[in-house]
Amino acid sequence: MFCRICNNQTQVINSFGRMPIANNFLKQDSFKEEYFFDLETMFCISCKTFQLVEQPDPQLMFHENYAFFSGTSKKMAEHFKIMAESYRQQFIADPQKAFVVELGSNDGIMLKHFARDGIKHLGVEPSENVAHVAREQGVATKVAFFGEQTASAILEEHGQADIICAANVMCHIPDLASVAKGVVSLLKNDGVFVFEDPYLGDVIQKTSYDQIYDEHVYIFSLLSVQQIFEPYGLELFHVEPQITHGGSMRYYLCLQGQRVVQDSVKKQLEIEKTLGLDNVETFINFRDACEKSRQELVTLLKELKAAGKRVVGYAATSKSTTILNYCGIGKESIEYISDTTPLKQGKFSPGMHIPIKPYQEFTNDTPDYAVLFAWNHAQEIFEKEENFTKKGGKWITFIPEVKVLEQV
Ligand code: DWN
């Protein structure tokens, strides 16, 4: 297997088995034609990039029926508001002349803050349905995948950008060479390219293997980000850890030599050495930890079933597709999964075909246990689901370890 980034030989790490498209929530009449691929990961010893072996065609994942809307979490909405303020303060000297471009702008959750302040902006979003929601909020959005060609079209129409940003997007794009070239051509000399994604250090430390699914072709570290972007003249000058999505990293890059490299980069690189993110052994241990986690979750659910308990799932996340299919958990163990996204409700989970029910059914129900698939939003969910625990309901989590939470 060869690395997508540097073309060197890699080492295969995880084999999670046959896996469907993580966000392909489907109706019963589509079960027969459901698409599956082998979900496997590999680590490149040369450039230190942790990546999928095979990624399905992007058109199968991002299309007019893409099921994930960023605005489903209040905490994430707050996170994007703070992000917009922070970028504006740090990198916009004159709002009249500024231009902000966001890659994978989804429903406009971040850019709307620039739009409301009358700052020139453009979202680049490949999924038509979420782009439509963004436009309705006054966010200028181009439906496209970002790469060299899209960058040159934007350059011609709008000129160079002060900020090019992305959140939970870069790790989805296999051809980062084209993105890097596009960014370099579109960015002003003193412009900033800033993005954040789930962080490899957190995935390894928490055994959060559910971050691995079709859309996430890479799980980045600083080590890999430097190797990926430096050949194109983009320099990593600052990083900021984030608590979102179970532990993310925000990477700040500029054109080579345009800014002073801050201490944060050196410090985090030292942490990565301590975590062993440059060492294949770390990933072999991670593979064993995933297997242990799977066995423990399957055992727990079997025990609960044998004891006659009712178990449901909370939030039909993309991540849950990996958990359910890798662990072979179906509706015999989890009656249904409650989710707030109308597009998912009334359908079935990818691969294991567990029914997805509207959130209201969960609040009117009294199951004994709920598996918290949106563990990354735990704080927000525990706050609003006091009733569930008051009625005697218990949460099951599997990150960082499989357990029933006696108290939240
Ligand atoms: O990178 C990605 C991240 C940012 O978002 C994408 N590839 C897809 C998506 O991943 P996810 O589906 O695992 O994201 P979340 O935010 O962990 O989960 C969202 C799902 O959870 C939605 O279907 C809505 C649901 N949800 C819910 O039913 N009740 C979420 C919350 C917070 C809730 O209270």
Tab-separated table of C-alpha atoms and ligand atoms in Angstrom:
chain	number	residue	atom	x	y	z
A	1	MET	CA	0.000	0.000	0.000
A	2	PHE	CA	1.384	3.391	-0.936
A	3	CYS	CA	0.951	6.686	0.873
A	4	ARG	CA	-1.407	9.237	-0.709
A	5	ILE	CA	0.913	12.022	0.346
A	6	CYS	CA	4.493	10.896	-0.343
A	7	ASN	CA	3.967	7.684	-2.298
A	8	ASN	CA	6.147	5.649	0.066
A	9	GLN	CA	5.300	2.183	1.378
A	10	THR	CA	2.901	2.231	4.352
A	11	GLN	CA	1.955	-0.217	7.075
A	12	VAL	CA	-1.676	-1.402	7.302
A	13	ILE	CA	-3.015	-0.897	10.850
A	14	ASN	CA	-6.762	-1.473	11.350
A	15	SER	CA	-9.088	-3.747	9.398
A	16	PHE	CA	-12.601	-2.853	10.493
A	17	GLY	CA	-14.238	-5.083	7.866
A	18	ARG	CA	-16.928	-4.308	5.308
A	19	MET	CA	-18.371	-0.875	5.910
A	20	PRO	CA	-21.200	1.147	4.331
A	21	ILE	CA	-21.155	4.902	3.603
A	22	ALA	CA	-21.325	6.434	7.098
A	23	ASN	CA	-24.047	8.967	6.298
A	24	ASN	CA	-26.077	6.821	3.947
A	25	PHE	CA	-29.197	6.528	6.093
A	26	LEU	CA	-31.513	4.535	3.909
A	27	LYS	CA	-35.023	3.247	3.363
A	28	GLN	CA	-35.819	-0.464	3.362
A	29	ASP	CA	-36.222	-0.604	-0.427
A	30	SER	CA	-32.545	0.422	-0.837
A	31	PHE	CA	-31.066	-2.288	1.422
A	32	LYS	CA	-30.261	-4.565	-1.528
A	33	GLU	CA	-28.203	-2.000	-3.436
A	34	GLU	CA	-26.320	-0.650	-0.410
A	35	TYR	CA	-22.652	0.126	-1.142
A	36	PHE	CA	-19.909	-1.432	1.016
A	37	PHE	CA	-16.115	-1.105	1.034
A	38	ASP	CA	-13.243	-2.388	3.233
A	39	LEU	CA	-12.571	0.102	6.026
A	40	GLU	CA	-8.848	-0.186	6.698
A	41	THR	CA	-6.246	2.270	7.931
A	42	MET	CA	-2.540	2.611	7.197
A	43	PHE	CA	0.327	4.599	8.667
A	44	CYS	CA	3.081	6.063	6.535
A	45	ILE	CA	6.409	5.661	8.284
A	46	SER	CA	7.985	8.318	6.015
A	47	CYS	CA	5.575	11.250	6.265
A	48	LYS	CA	3.741	10.068	9.446
A	49	THR	CA	0.301	10.369	7.885
A	50	PHE	CA	-2.431	8.125	9.303
A	51	GLN	CA	-4.956	7.487	6.548
A	52	LEU	CA	-7.546	5.170	5.029
A	53	VAL	CA	-6.387	2.464	2.659
A	54	GLU	CA	-9.477	2.834	0.450
A	55	GLN	CA	-11.878	5.752	0.282
A	56	PRO	CA	-15.146	5.535	-1.654
A	57	ASP	CA	-15.818	7.960	-4.506
A	58	PRO	CA	-16.544	11.454	-3.054
A	59	GLN	CA	-19.799	11.592	-5.065
A	60	LEU	CA	-21.085	8.664	-2.985
A	61	MET	CA	-20.476	10.607	0.240
A	62	PHE	CA	-21.164	14.277	-0.553
A	63	HIS	CA	-24.214	15.003	-2.637
A	64	GLU	CA	-27.609	16.708	-2.664
A	65	ASN	CA	-28.834	14.441	0.156
A	66	TYR	CA	-25.855	14.809	2.508
A	67	ALA	CA	-27.278	14.074	5.938
A	68	PHE	CA	-25.042	16.143	8.229
A	69	PHE	CA	-25.980	19.730	9.068
A	70	SER	CA	-23.430	21.554	11.247
A	71	GLY	CA	-26.166	23.503	13.026
A	72	THR	CA	-27.456	20.458	14.956
A	73	SER	CA	-25.436	21.272	18.086
A	74	LYS	CA	-25.824	24.478	20.112
A	75	LYS	CA	-22.300	24.159	21.462
A	76	MET	CA	-20.913	23.845	17.949
A	77	ALA	CA	-22.864	26.943	16.896
A	78	GLU	CA	-21.168	28.805	19.781
A	79	HIS	CA	-17.804	27.352	18.794
A	80	PHE	CA	-18.169	28.707	15.251
A	81	LYS	CA	-19.246	32.123	16.491
A	82	ILE	CA	-16.136	32.357	18.681
A	83	MET	CA	-14.022	31.086	15.787
A	84	ALA	CA	-15.332	33.818	13.448
A	85	GLU	CA	-14.638	36.506	16.070
A	86	SER	CA	-11.147	35.189	16.686
A	87	TYR	CA	-10.223	35.094	12.969
A	88	ARG	CA	-11.634	38.550	12.464
A	89	GLN	CA	-9.672	40.001	15.379
A	90	GLN	CA	-6.417	38.316	14.463
A	91	PHE	CA	-6.382	38.585	10.698
A	92	ILE	CA	-8.682	41.315	9.421
A	93	ALA	CA	-7.235	44.806	9.546
A	94	ASP	CA	-9.779	46.486	7.261
A	95	PRO	CA	-13.239	44.805	7.057
A	96	GLN	CA	-14.070	46.863	3.938
A	97	LYS	CA	-11.244	45.264	1.976
A	98	ALA	CA	-11.234	41.782	3.498
A	99	PHE	CA	-12.176	38.566	1.762
A	100	VAL	CA	-12.780	35.320	3.658
A	101	VAL	CA	-13.125	31.942	1.970
A	102	GLU	CA	-14.325	28.849	3.780
A	103	LEU	CA	-13.861	25.358	2.372
A	104	GLY	CA	-16.701	22.944	3.166
A	105	SER	CA	-18.836	25.729	4.601
A	106	ASN	CA	-21.806	23.369	5.167
A	107	ASP	CA	-24.948	25.276	6.266
A	108	GLY	CA	-23.026	28.537	6.756
A	109	ILE	CA	-22.748	28.129	10.527
A	110	MET	CA	-19.424	30.036	10.648
A	111	LEU	CA	-19.529	32.337	7.610
A	112	LYS	CA	-22.887	33.803	8.594
A	113	HIS	CA	-21.031	35.864	11.206
A	114	PHE	CA	-18.958	37.487	8.452
A	115	ALA	CA	-22.050	37.816	6.235
A	116	ARG	CA	-23.962	39.651	8.989
A	117	ASP	CA	-21.114	42.130	9.392
A	118	GLY	CA	-21.056	42.795	5.653
A	119	ILE	CA	-17.591	41.269	5.199
A	120	LYS	CA	-16.950	39.841	1.756
A	121	HIS	CA	-16.927	36.051	1.981
A	122	LEU	CA	-17.472	32.903	-0.034
A	123	GLY	CA	-18.291	29.391	1.105
A	124	VAL	CA	-17.216	26.497	-1.104
A	125	GLU	CA	-19.467	23.536	-0.400
A	126	PRO	CA	-19.925	20.395	-2.519
A	127	SER	CA	-23.303	19.320	-1.054
A	128	GLU	CA	-26.142	21.256	-2.714
A	129	ASN	CA	-28.699	20.748	0.085
A	130	VAL	CA	-26.569	22.199	2.905
A	131	ALA	CA	-25.358	24.988	0.557
A	132	HIS	CA	-29.009	25.891	0.007
A	133	VAL	CA	-29.512	26.324	3.775
A	134	ALA	CA	-26.418	28.557	3.881
A	135	ARG	CA	-27.665	30.749	1.026
A	136	GLU	CA	-31.008	31.163	2.759
A	137	GLN	CA	-29.076	32.717	5.659
A	138	GLY	CA	-27.363	35.187	3.342
A	139	VAL	CA	-24.093	33.265	3.065
A	140	ALA	CA	-22.600	33.441	-0.443
A	141	THR	CA	-21.918	29.838	-1.401
A	142	LYS	CA	-20.405	28.153	-4.444
A	143	VAL	CA	-21.336	24.483	-4.887
A	144	ALA	CA	-18.007	22.852	-5.725
A	145	PHE	CA	-15.142	20.760	-4.420
A	146	PHE	CA	-12.155	23.023	-3.666
A	147	GLY	CA	-8.956	22.476	-5.626
A	148	GLU	CA	-6.679	24.281	-8.076
A	149	GLN	CA	-9.454	24.839	-10.636
A	150	THR	CA	-12.012	26.179	-8.172
A	151	ALA	CA	-9.325	28.418	-6.646
A	152	SER	CA	-8.502	29.980	-10.006
A	153	ALA	CA	-12.216	30.577	-10.747
A	154	ILE	CA	-12.594	32.324	-7.344
A	155	LEU	CA	-9.418	34.332	-7.919
A	156	GLU	CA	-10.695	35.579	-11.259
A	157	GLU	CA	-14.099	36.549	-9.892
A	158	HIS	CA	-13.236	37.855	-6.395
A	159	GLY	CA	-9.475	38.370	-6.071
A	160	GLN	CA	-7.123	37.102	-3.336
A	161	ALA	CA	-8.222	36.085	0.150
A	162	ASP	CA	-7.057	37.259	3.587
A	163	ILE	CA	-8.296	34.111	5.276
A	164	ILE	CA	-8.909	30.676	3.831
A	165	CYS	CA	-10.371	28.461	6.502
A	166	ALA	CA	-11.963	25.080	7.016
A	167	ALA	CA	-13.364	23.148	9.961
A	168	ASN	CA	-13.729	19.377	9.850
A	169	VAL	CA	-13.144	19.442	6.132
A	170	MET	CA	-9.460	18.991	5.268
A	171	CYS	CA	-9.412	15.467	6.722
A	172	HIS	CA	-12.118	14.562	4.182
A	173	ILE	CA	-10.124	15.515	1.059
A	174	PRO	CA	-7.889	12.872	-0.510
A	175	ASP	CA	-6.141	15.144	-3.034
A	176	LEU	CA	-4.513	17.644	-0.717
A	177	ALA	CA	-1.933	18.580	-3.348
A	178	SER	CA	-4.625	20.273	-5.403
A	179	VAL	CA	-6.021	22.006	-2.291
A	180	ALA	CA	-2.564	23.234	-1.249
A	181	LYS	CA	-1.844	24.619	-4.723
A	182	GLY	CA	-5.269	26.265	-4.782
A	183	VAL	CA	-4.677	27.838	-1.360
A	184	VAL	CA	-1.245	29.161	-2.362
A	185	SER	CA	-2.646	30.790	-5.500
A	186	LEU	CA	-5.669	32.300	-3.748
A	187	LEU	CA	-4.026	33.585	-0.554
A	188	LYS	CA	-2.740	37.146	-0.174
A	189	ASN	CA	0.969	37.363	0.695
A	190	ASP	CA	0.179	38.017	4.352
A	191	GLY	CA	-2.938	35.842	4.329
A	192	VAL	CA	-3.640	32.890	6.605
A	193	PHE	CA	-4.799	29.373	5.904
A	194	VAL	CA	-6.370	27.977	9.062
A	195	PHE	CA	-8.148	24.685	9.564
A	196	GLU	CA	-9.162	22.318	12.335
A	197	ASP	CA	-9.885	18.610	12.388
A	198	PRO	CA	-10.119	15.722	14.863
A	199	TYR	CA	-6.618	15.282	16.284
A	200	LEU	CA	-4.681	12.046	15.981
A	201	GLY	CA	-3.262	12.448	19.504
A	202	ASP	CA	-6.786	12.364	20.956
A	203	VAL	CA	-7.885	9.456	18.766
A	204	ILE	CA	-4.917	7.397	19.947
A	205	GLN	CA	-5.184	8.387	23.611
A	206	LYS	CA	-8.964	7.859	23.830
A	207	THR	CA	-9.214	4.893	21.441
A	208	SER	CA	-11.847	6.942	19.602
A	209	TYR	CA	-11.705	4.688	16.577
A	210	ASP	CA	-15.190	5.825	15.564
A	211	GLN	CA	-13.536	8.915	14.045
A	212	ILE	CA	-12.403	6.512	11.341
A	213	TYR	CA	-14.999	6.194	8.579
A	214	ASP	CA	-15.279	6.764	4.826
A	215	GLU	CA	-15.334	10.585	4.994
A	216	HIS	CA	-12.200	10.875	7.166
A	217	VAL	CA	-9.480	9.857	4.767
A	218	TYR	CA	-6.862	11.342	7.131
A	219	ILE	CA	-6.550	11.851	10.879
A	220	PHE	CA	-3.884	14.544	11.148
A	221	SER	CA	-1.051	15.302	13.546
A	222	LEU	CA	1.317	18.291	13.367
A	223	LEU	CA	3.968	15.926	12.074
A	224	SER	CA	1.835	15.006	9.084
A	225	VAL	CA	0.436	18.503	8.460
A	226	GLN	CA	3.973	19.872	8.119
A	227	GLN	CA	4.929	17.102	5.703
A	228	ILE	CA	1.772	17.558	3.657
A	229	PHE	CA	1.837	21.346	3.184
A	230	GLU	CA	5.479	22.429	3.358
A	231	PRO	CA	6.354	21.090	-0.108
A	232	TYR	CA	3.832	23.605	-1.510
A	233	GLY	CA	5.280	26.571	0.372
A	234	LEU	CA	2.825	26.615	3.283
A	235	GLU	CA	4.397	26.890	6.741
A	236	LEU	CA	2.763	25.830	10.024
A	237	PHE	CA	3.232	28.811	12.367
A	238	HIS	CA	0.774	28.158	15.205
A	239	VAL	CA	-1.504	25.457	16.629
A	240	GLU	CA	-4.327	25.507	19.170
A	241	PRO	CA	-5.909	22.356	20.653
A	242	GLN	CA	-9.727	22.389	20.643
A	243	ILE	CA	-12.191	20.381	22.743
A	244	THR	CA	-14.625	19.918	19.856
A	245	HIS	CA	-15.311	16.522	18.283
A	246	GLY	CA	-13.646	14.722	21.140
A	247	GLY	CA	-10.369	16.586	20.727
A	248	SER	CA	-9.351	18.551	17.649
A	249	MET	CA	-6.375	20.647	16.565
A	250	ARG	CA	-6.477	24.033	14.859
A	251	TYR	CA	-3.580	24.514	12.430
A	252	TYR	CA	-2.488	27.997	11.281
A	253	LEU	CA	-0.416	28.157	8.095
A	254	CYS	CA	1.010	31.025	6.061
A	255	LEU	CA	3.085	31.410	2.937
A	256	GLN	CA	6.647	30.319	3.761
A	257	GLY	CA	8.487	32.874	5.904
A	258	GLN	CA	5.612	35.376	6.171
A	259	ARG	CA	5.082	34.966	9.941
A	260	VAL	CA	7.057	34.079	13.050
A	261	VAL	CA	6.655	30.416	14.009
A	262	GLN	CA	5.203	30.375	17.529
A	263	ASP	CA	6.289	28.191	20.475
A	264	SER	CA	2.988	26.301	20.300
A	265	VAL	CA	4.332	24.365	17.301
A	266	LYS	CA	7.509	23.226	19.036
A	267	LYS	CA	5.654	22.314	22.242
A	268	GLN	CA	2.999	20.250	20.472
A	269	LEU	CA	5.628	18.466	18.377
A	270	GLU	CA	7.319	17.433	21.617
A	271	ILE	CA	3.980	16.097	22.907
A	272	GLU	CA	3.584	14.121	19.674
A	273	LYS	CA	7.004	12.521	20.189
A	274	THR	CA	5.960	11.536	23.732
A	275	LEU	CA	2.692	10.085	22.407
A	276	GLY	CA	4.664	8.137	19.802
A	277	LEU	CA	2.801	9.586	16.820
A	278	ASP	CA	5.952	9.080	14.758
A	279	ASN	CA	6.200	5.418	15.645
A	280	VAL	CA	4.359	2.503	14.054
A	281	GLU	CA	4.309	0.606	17.397
A	282	THR	CA	1.855	3.191	18.740
A	283	PHE	CA	-0.562	2.319	15.957
A	284	ILE	CA	-0.204	-1.427	16.518
A	285	ASN	CA	-1.139	-0.820	20.174
A	286	PHE	CA	-4.057	1.337	18.992
A	287	ARG	CA	-5.305	-1.561	16.854
A	288	ASP	CA	-5.276	-3.858	19.903
A	289	ALA	CA	-7.078	-1.233	21.973
A	290	CYS	CA	-9.833	-0.988	19.306
A	291	GLU	CA	-10.319	-4.754	19.393
A	292	LYS	CA	-10.520	-4.740	23.212
A	293	SER	CA	-13.062	-1.921	23.108
A	294	ARG	CA	-15.187	-3.833	20.597
A	295	GLN	CA	-15.223	-6.994	22.742
A	296	GLU	CA	-16.191	-5.034	25.844
A	297	LEU	CA	-19.074	-3.222	24.133
A	298	VAL	CA	-20.454	-6.408	22.587
A	299	THR	CA	-20.222	-8.202	25.953
A	300	LEU	CA	-21.971	-5.376	27.806
A	301	LEU	CA	-24.854	-5.260	25.314
A	302	LYS	CA	-25.244	-9.055	25.459
A	303	GLU	CA	-25.389	-8.950	29.247
A	304	LEU	CA	-28.032	-6.229	29.219
A	305	LYS	CA	-30.135	-8.137	26.719
A	306	ALA	CA	-29.865	-11.318	28.792
A	307	ALA	CA	-31.053	-9.279	31.786
A	308	GLY	CA	-34.104	-8.153	29.766
A	309	LYS	CA	-33.082	-4.488	29.604
A	310	ARG	CA	-34.167	-2.127	26.816
A	311	VAL	CA	-31.281	-0.349	25.089
A	312	VAL	CA	-31.577	2.436	22.500
A	313	GLY	CA	-29.014	4.616	20.731
A	314	TYR	CA	-28.729	8.386	21.120
A	315	ALA	CA	-27.719	10.342	17.964
A	316	ALA	CA	-27.204	8.605	14.628
A	317	THR	CA	-23.742	10.068	14.127
A	318	SER	CA	-21.422	9.241	11.242
A	319	LYS	CA	-19.152	7.769	13.897
A	320	SER	CA	-21.840	5.294	14.989
A	321	THR	CA	-21.629	3.591	11.587
A	322	THR	CA	-18.104	2.382	12.362
A	323	ILE	CA	-19.026	1.242	15.876
A	324	LEU	CA	-22.168	-0.622	14.842
A	325	ASN	CA	-20.705	-2.337	11.779
A	326	TYR	CA	-17.308	-3.178	13.294
A	327	CYS	CA	-18.962	-4.553	16.447
A	328	GLY	CA	-21.790	-6.226	14.508
A	329	ILE	CA	-24.455	-4.532	16.628
A	330	GLY	CA	-27.956	-4.583	15.148
A	331	LYS	CA	-31.533	-4.015	16.255
A	332	GLU	CA	-31.480	-7.163	18.392
A	333	SER	CA	-29.222	-5.157	20.776
A	334	ILE	CA	-30.264	-1.550	20.070
A	335	GLU	CA	-33.998	-1.092	19.459
A	336	TYR	CA	-33.692	2.232	17.665
A	337	ILE	CA	-31.488	5.312	17.463
A	338	SER	CA	-32.978	8.700	18.267
A	339	ASP	CA	-31.778	11.631	16.137
A	340	THR	CA	-32.744	15.266	15.662
A	341	THR	CA	-32.013	15.393	11.899
A	342	PRO	CA	-35.276	15.127	9.896
A	343	LEU	CA	-33.394	13.673	6.898
A	344	LYS	CA	-32.311	10.646	8.972
A	345	GLN	CA	-35.620	10.020	10.758
A	346	GLY	CA	-37.833	7.199	9.455
A	347	LYS	CA	-34.808	5.628	7.769
A	348	PHE	CA	-32.380	2.917	8.869
A	349	SER	CA	-28.761	3.084	9.971
A	350	PRO	CA	-26.161	2.233	7.291
A	351	GLY	CA	-25.205	-1.439	7.222
A	352	MET	CA	-26.854	-2.665	10.420
A	353	HIS	CA	-30.292	-1.208	9.582
A	354	ILE	CA	-31.348	-0.050	13.030
A	355	PRO	CA	-34.441	2.208	12.776
A	356	ILE	CA	-33.786	5.946	13.229
A	357	LYS	CA	-36.558	7.637	15.202
A	358	PRO	CA	-37.330	11.274	15.848
A	359	TYR	CA	-35.882	12.667	19.031
A	360	GLN	CA	-39.404	13.158	20.485
A	361	GLU	CA	-39.882	9.381	20.608
A	362	PHE	CA	-36.876	9.104	22.887
A	363	THR	CA	-38.171	11.792	25.230
A	364	ASN	CA	-41.576	10.053	25.418
A	365	ASP	CA	-39.997	6.655	25.940
A	366	THR	CA	-38.461	5.059	29.018
A	367	PRO	CA	-35.635	2.799	27.849
A	368	ASP	CA	-33.267	1.442	30.516
A	369	TYR	CA	-30.076	2.432	28.685
A	370	ALA	CA	-29.029	4.786	25.903
A	371	VAL	CA	-25.759	4.324	24.031
A	372	LEU	CA	-24.270	7.778	23.609
A	373	PHE	CA	-23.083	7.811	20.007
A	374	ALA	CA	-22.578	11.603	20.117
A	375	TRP	CA	-20.128	11.265	23.038
A	376	ASN	CA	-18.337	14.359	21.719
A	377	HIS	CA	-21.452	16.401	22.647
A	378	ALA	CA	-21.822	14.696	26.052
A	379	GLN	CA	-21.958	17.867	28.116
A	380	GLU	CA	-24.685	19.457	25.969
A	381	ILE	CA	-26.692	16.217	25.870
A	382	PHE	CA	-26.504	15.470	29.615
A	383	GLU	CA	-27.699	19.000	30.319
A	384	LYS	CA	-30.807	18.650	28.168
A	385	GLU	CA	-31.557	15.009	29.035
A	386	GLU	CA	-31.949	15.344	32.785
A	387	ASN	CA	-35.369	13.716	32.485
A	388	PHE	CA	-33.935	10.521	31.081
A	389	THR	CA	-31.657	10.035	34.085
A	390	LYS	CA	-34.390	11.184	36.504
A	391	LYS	CA	-36.623	8.419	35.107
A	392	GLY	CA	-33.829	5.945	35.954
A	393	GLY	CA	-32.260	5.791	32.468
A	394	LYS	CA	-28.509	5.193	32.238
A	395	TRP	CA	-25.989	6.244	29.641
A	396	ILE	CA	-23.566	3.830	28.034
A	397	THR	CA	-20.357	5.230	26.642
A	398	PHE	CA	-17.449	3.549	24.884
A	399	ILE	CA	-14.967	6.464	24.782
A	400	PRO	CA	-12.388	6.413	26.319
A	401	GLU	CA	-13.602	3.085	27.705
A	402	VAL	CA	-16.756	1.001	27.611
A	403	LYS	CA	-18.855	1.704	30.686
A	404	VAL	CA	-22.264	2.473	32.112
A	405	LEU	CA	-22.223	5.969	33.558
A	406	GLU	CA	-23.729	5.714	37.015
A	407	GLN	CA	-23.849	9.488	37.398
A	408	VAL	CA	-23.620	12.329	34.891
B	1	DWN	O1	-16.448	15.645	10.209
B	1	DWN	C1	-17.632	15.505	10.404
B	1	DWN	C2	-18.220	15.987	11.656
B	1	DWN	C3	-17.847	17.380	11.942
B	1	DWN	O2	-19.619	15.927	11.655
B	1	DWN	C4	-18.498	14.883	9.379
B	1	DWN	N1	-17.741	13.942	8.634
B	1	DWN	C5	-19.828	14.384	9.797
B	1	DWN	C6	-20.221	14.738	11.203
B	1	DWN	O3	-19.878	13.692	12.083
B	1	DWN	P1	-20.932	13.124	13.127
B	1	DWN	O4	-22.190	12.764	12.428
B	1	DWN	O5	-20.258	12.055	13.880
B	1	DWN	O6	-21.183	14.458	13.998
B	1	DWN	P2	-21.779	14.742	15.410
B	1	DWN	O7	-21.845	16.213	15.522
B	1	DWN	O8	-21.050	14.033	16.472
B	1	DWN	O9	-23.256	14.134	15.391
B	1	DWN	C7	-24.279	14.727	14.668
B	1	DWN	C8	-25.541	13.847	14.731
B	1	DWN	O10	-25.964	13.735	16.071
B	1	DWN	C9	-26.672	14.477	13.954
B	1	DWN	O11	-27.357	13.448	13.254
B	1	DWN	C10	-27.577	15.061	15.010
B	1	DWN	C11	-27.327	14.154	16.182
B	1	DWN	N2	-27.539	14.782	17.464
B	1	DWN	C12	-28.701	14.487	18.166
B	1	DWN	O12	-29.530	13.692	17.712
B	1	DWN	N3	-28.887	15.109	19.366
B	1	DWN	C13	-26.612	15.646	17.945
B	1	DWN	C14	-26.813	16.289	19.154
B	1	DWN	C15	-25.803	17.255	19.711
B	1	DWN	C16	-28.013	16.009	19.885
B	1	DWN	O13	-28.243	16.526	20.980
